[in-house]
Short mmCIF file of C-alpha atoms and ligand atoms in Angstrom, two decimals:
data_model
loop_
_atom_site.label_atom_id
_atom_site.label_comp_id
_atom_site.label_asym_id
_atom_site.label_seq_id
_atom_site.Cartn_x
_atom_site.Cartn_y
_atom_site.Cartn_z
CA UNK E 1158 10.78 -26.55 -22.50
CA UNK E 1159 10.34 -23.90 -19.35
CA UNK E 1160 12.70 -24.37 -16.39
CA UNK E 1161 11.29 -22.94 -13.19
CA UNK E 1162 13.39 -22.44 -10.32
CA UNK E 1163 12.03 -21.64 -6.60
CA UNK E 1164 14.07 -18.90 -4.91
CA UNK E 1165 11.95 -18.89 -1.60
CA UNK E 1166 9.05 -16.77 -0.53
CA UNK E 1167 7.22 -15.78 -3.81
CA UNK E 1168 10.30 -15.51 -5.66
CA UNK E 1169 10.73 -17.70 -8.85
CA UNK E 1170 13.23 -17.83 -12.02
CA UNK E 1171 12.01 -18.76 -15.40
CA UNK E 1172 13.96 -20.10 -17.84
CA UNK E 1173 13.21 -21.19 -21.56
CA UNK E 1174 16.65 -21.64 -22.75
CA UNK E 1175 17.06 -18.17 -24.53
CA UNK E 1176 15.06 -15.65 -21.93
CA UNK E 1177 15.45 -15.55 -18.04
CA UNK E 1178 12.65 -13.88 -15.97
CA UNK E 1179 12.86 -13.37 -12.16
CA UNK E 1180 9.90 -12.64 -10.18
CA UNK E 1181 9.53 -10.70 -6.80
CA UNK E 1182 13.21 -11.00 -6.11
CA UNK E 1183 13.14 -10.91 -2.15
CA UNK E 1184 16.82 -11.82 -1.46
CA UNK E 1185 18.26 -9.30 0.73
CA UNK E 1186 16.64 -9.57 4.32
CA UNK E 1187 15.24 -12.94 3.39
CA UNK E 1188 16.43 -15.76 5.61
CA UNK E 1189 15.69 -18.38 3.03
CA UNK E 1190 17.43 -17.28 -0.16
CA UNK E 1191 19.94 -19.57 -1.63
CA UNK E 1192 21.21 -16.72 -3.83
CA UNK E 1193 22.54 -13.47 -3.79
CA UNK E 1194 21.51 -10.42 -5.89
CA UNK E 1195 24.61 -10.35 -8.16
CA UNK E 1196 23.86 -14.21 -8.79
CA UNK E 1197 20.60 -13.36 -10.92
CA UNK E 1198 21.19 -12.49 -14.59
CA UNK E 1199 17.74 -12.26 -15.57
CA UNK E 1200 17.03 -9.45 -18.02
CA UNK E 1201 13.22 -9.45 -17.16
CA UNK E 1202 12.04 -8.57 -13.79
CA UNK E 1203 8.45 -9.14 -13.00
CA UNK E 1204 6.95 -7.28 -9.78
CA UNK E 1205 3.56 -8.49 -8.64
CA UNK E 1206 3.73 -5.42 -6.03
CA UNK E 1207 5.78 -2.79 -4.01
CA UNK E 1208 5.82 -4.09 -0.75
CA UNK E 1209 9.61 -4.90 0.27
CA UNK E 1210 8.95 -8.77 0.33
CA UNK E 1211 8.16 -8.83 -3.68
CA UNK E 1212 10.03 -5.50 -4.78
CA UNK E 1213 13.14 -6.67 -3.17
CA UNK E 1214 15.86 -6.61 -4.93
CA UNK E 1215 14.50 -6.23 -8.33
CA UNK E 1216 15.66 -2.94 -9.22
CA UNK E 1217 19.36 -3.44 -8.40
CA UNK E 1218 18.82 -6.89 -10.12
CA UNK E 1219 17.34 -5.01 -13.19
CA UNK E 1220 20.20 -2.37 -13.23
CA UNK E 1221 22.89 -4.75 -13.07
CA UNK E 1222 22.00 -6.83 -15.78
CA UNK E 1223 20.39 -3.76 -18.01
CA UNK E 1224 17.25 -5.43 -17.64
CA UNK E 1225 13.49 -4.44 -18.08
CA UNK E 1226 11.10 -3.94 -14.94
CA UNK E 1227 7.87 -5.30 -15.78
CA UNK E 1228 5.22 -3.89 -13.37
CA UNK E 1229 1.65 -2.00 -13.03
CA UNK E 1230 1.82 1.57 -14.10
CA UNK E 1231 2.50 3.55 -10.89
CA UNK E 1232 5.06 0.76 -9.60
CA UNK E 1233 6.94 0.94 -13.20
CA UNK E 1234 6.90 4.59 -12.85
CA UNK E 1235 8.70 4.32 -9.30
CA UNK E 1236 11.17 1.77 -10.83
CA UNK E 1237 11.90 4.46 -13.72
CA UNK E 1238 12.48 7.06 -11.30
CA UNK E 1239 15.19 4.79 -9.37
CA UNK E 1240 16.67 4.41 -13.02
CA UNK E 1241 15.14 1.17 -14.36
CA UNK E 1242 14.13 0.63 -18.00
CA UNK E 1243 10.30 -0.28 -17.68
CA UNK E 1244 7.60 -1.56 -19.59
CA UNK E 1245 4.44 -0.14 -17.98
CA UNK E 1246 1.08 -2.37 -17.58
CA UNK E 1247 -1.79 -2.66 -15.95
CA UNK E 1248 -4.35 -5.39 -14.72
CA UNK E 1249 -6.08 -7.45 -17.53
CA UNK E 1250 -3.60 -5.94 -20.14
CA UNK E 1251 -1.23 -8.42 -21.78
CA UNK E 1252 1.91 -7.72 -23.75
CA UNK E 1253 3.99 -9.72 -26.29
CA UNK E 1254 7.77 -9.81 -24.89
CA UNK E 1255 10.57 -11.63 -26.46
CA UNK E 1256 10.23 -14.38 -24.01
CA UNK E 1257 6.43 -14.57 -24.73
CA UNK E 1258 3.25 -13.31 -23.60
CA UNK E 1259 2.36 -11.49 -20.07
CA UNK E 1260 -0.74 -10.59 -18.79
CA UNK E 1261 -1.35 -9.09 -15.02
CA UNK E 1262 -4.46 -10.21 -13.11
CA UNK E 1263 -6.16 -9.01 -10.26
CA UNK E 1264 -4.82 -9.88 -6.83
CA UNK E 1265 -6.68 -8.58 -3.50
CA UNK E 1266 -3.99 -7.36 -1.36
CA UNK E 1267 -2.24 -3.75 -1.02
CA UNK E 1268 0.72 -2.28 -2.62
CA UNK E 1269 1.63 1.00 -0.50
CA UNK E 1270 5.60 2.01 -0.38
CA UNK E 1271 6.70 2.42 3.24
CA UNK E 1272 6.57 6.18 2.82
CA UNK E 1273 2.97 5.86 2.22
CA UNK E 1274 3.23 6.25 -1.82
CA UNK E 1275 0.51 4.73 -3.94
CA UNK E 1276 2.36 2.00 -6.17
CA UNK E 1277 -0.78 1.14 -8.04
CA UNK E 1278 -2.81 -1.91 -7.59
CA UNK E 1279 -1.28 -5.15 -6.14
CA UNK E 1280 -1.21 -8.02 -9.03
CA UNK E 1281 -1.06 -11.50 -10.05
CA UNK E 1282 0.49 -12.48 -13.41
CA UNK E 1283 -0.05 -14.98 -16.33
CA UNK E 1284 3.06 -15.98 -18.08
CA UNK E 1285 3.13 -18.02 -21.39
CA UNK E 1286 6.87 -18.52 -22.10
CA UNK E 1287 8.76 -22.12 -23.42
CA UNK E 1288 5.20 -23.65 -24.38
CA UNK E 1289 4.03 -23.26 -20.97
CA UNK E 1290 1.77 -21.11 -18.88
CA UNK E 1291 2.43 -19.95 -15.35
CA UNK E 1292 0.04 -18.14 -12.94
CA UNK E 1293 1.88 -16.49 -10.03
CA UNK E 1294 -0.91 -15.41 -7.68
CA UNK E 1295 1.24 -12.63 -6.02
CA UNK E 1296 -0.22 -11.78 -2.56
CA UNK E 1297 -3.84 -12.17 -2.38
CA UNK E 1298 -6.83 -13.53 -0.92
CA UNK E 1299 -9.28 -15.85 -2.32
CA UNK E 1300 -11.24 -14.86 -5.05
CA UNK E 1301 -13.92 -16.04 -7.34
CA UNK E 1302 -12.28 -14.81 -10.32
CA UNK E 1303 -9.71 -17.05 -10.47
CA UNK E 1304 -11.87 -19.78 -12.11
CA UNK E 1305 -11.95 -17.31 -14.89
CA UNK E 1306 -8.20 -17.01 -15.17
CA UNK E 1307 -8.51 -21.12 -15.36
CA UNK E 1308 -11.30 -20.93 -17.99
CA UNK E 1309 -8.91 -18.67 -20.17
CA UNK E 1310 -5.89 -20.30 -19.97
CA UNK E 1311 -4.99 -23.79 -19.32
CA UNK E 1312 -2.32 -23.20 -16.59
CA UNK E 1313 0.66 -25.67 -16.37
CA UNK E 1314 1.68 -24.39 -13.17
CA UNK E 1315 -0.14 -22.39 -10.47
CA UNK E 1316 2.06 -20.42 -8.02
CA UNK E 1317 0.03 -19.79 -4.82
CA UNK E 1318 0.58 -18.18 -1.48
CA UNK E 1319 -0.57 -20.51 1.30
CA UNK E 1320 1.13 -18.78 4.40
CA UNK E 1321 -1.93 -17.08 5.77
CA UNK E 1322 -2.10 -13.72 7.66
CA UNK E 1323 -1.17 -11.72 4.84
CA UNK E 1324 -2.73 -14.16 1.90
CA UNK E 1325 -4.61 -17.10 1.54
CA UNK E 1326 -3.97 -19.72 4.13
CA UNK E 1327 -4.13 -23.43 3.35
CA UNK E 1328 -7.86 -23.72 3.11
CA UNK E 1329 -8.58 -20.90 0.96
CA UNK E 1330 -5.69 -22.04 -1.38
CA UNK E 1331 -7.21 -25.44 -1.50
CA UNK E 1332 -10.39 -23.66 -3.08
CA UNK E 1333 -8.17 -21.48 -5.31
CA UNK E 1334 -6.56 -24.83 -6.70
CA UNK E 1335 -10.10 -25.84 -7.64
CA UNK E 1336 -10.69 -22.73 -9.42
CA UNK E 1337 -7.82 -22.32 -11.40
CA UNK E 1338 -7.61 -26.36 -12.13
CA UNK E 1339 -3.77 -26.27 -12.94
CA UNK E 1340 -1.65 -29.12 -13.98
CA UNK E 1341 0.76 -28.49 -10.97
CA UNK E 1342 0.34 -26.66 -7.92
CA UNK E 1343 3.58 -25.05 -6.07
CA UNK E 1344 2.89 -23.22 -2.72
CA UNK E 1345 4.74 -20.10 -2.00
CA UNK E 1346 4.78 -17.13 0.51
CA UNK E 1347 5.08 -19.36 3.73
CA UNK E 1348 7.90 -19.75 6.49
CA UNK E 1349 9.61 -16.82 5.79
CA UNK E 1350 8.56 -14.82 8.64
CA UNK E 1351 7.11 -16.04 12.07
CA UNK E 1352 3.30 -15.12 11.21
CA UNK E 1353 3.33 -16.96 7.90
CA UNK E 1354 4.72 -20.40 9.41
CA UNK E 1355 2.49 -23.27 7.92
CA UNK E 1356 3.34 -26.93 6.88
CA UNK E 1357 3.46 -27.30 2.72
CA UNK E 1358 3.32 -30.95 2.99
CA UNK E 1359 -0.24 -30.67 4.81
CA UNK E 1360 -1.36 -28.51 1.64
CA UNK E 1361 0.20 -31.19 -0.70
CA UNK E 1362 -1.52 -33.72 1.47
CA UNK E 1363 -4.88 -32.27 1.16
CA UNK E 1364 -4.42 -31.78 -2.54
CA UNK E 1365 -3.69 -35.22 -2.73
CA UNK E 1366 -6.86 -36.08 -1.56
CA UNK E 1367 -8.77 -34.67 -4.28
CA UNK E 1368 -6.32 -35.71 -6.68
CA UNK E 1369 -4.35 -32.74 -7.51
CA UNK E 1370 -0.63 -32.62 -8.20
CA UNK E 1371 1.32 -30.54 -5.78
CA UNK E 1372 5.07 -30.00 -5.76
CA UNK E 1373 6.69 -28.58 -2.56
CA UNK E 1374 10.00 -27.01 -3.97
CA UNK E 1375 13.21 -26.50 -1.98
CA UNK E 1376 14.79 -23.20 -2.15
CA UNK E 1377 16.93 -23.12 -5.17
CA UNK E 1378 15.34 -26.34 -6.61
CA UNK E 1379 14.77 -26.26 -10.32
CA UNK E 1380 11.95 -28.43 -12.14
CA UNK E 1381 11.07 -28.65 -15.83
CA UNK E 1382 7.57 -27.92 -16.46
NI1 NI N 1396 2.44 -7.79 0.03
MN1 MN N 1397 4.37 -10.61 0.75
#
């Protein structure tokens, strides 16, 4: 079993009953976050890229839990410089962690720091945990290789950005769902900022026409996959 909790924006907690992972924990400065950084007890912090709304409180959470930061090499090096324990990876590579297997995928986006430091390429991530497979697309535009990601693994839950402007909007995200063909789609990266205001129910309704399952999650809501 795998419990998935939506913390808002692109942040999710995964819990298999033994291990907890937090992905992109953007909490401080996030008007929609239902939690404080100190509430997160996850031992594994997965970061898709270095933008503030993804790196977020990741390093603080990793340090407070003596946890492990999992990221692409350049971002992981930055985390190590800040005093974190890290596992450095890169796009296309997978690794077997105590919770299961994790593999980074491509994402079409940026990943510089505010100071202009190169933090590696942005990524998506496929996580196999608790007998389920979750694909978190990170921040990205639509790309045809999503089809390959859906062919390589039978995705149980596809976490897809729909907010437009910085990532895919609803119409491109609909195509992404066609490519990945997951059992369940969960929209993310919307309504946190003025420029990413969209109606997730509109996305859900359009998916329903294609007979695709979609769950619009409330902030702090959990489901079992
Ligand atoms: Ni970003
Ligand atoms: Mn973002």
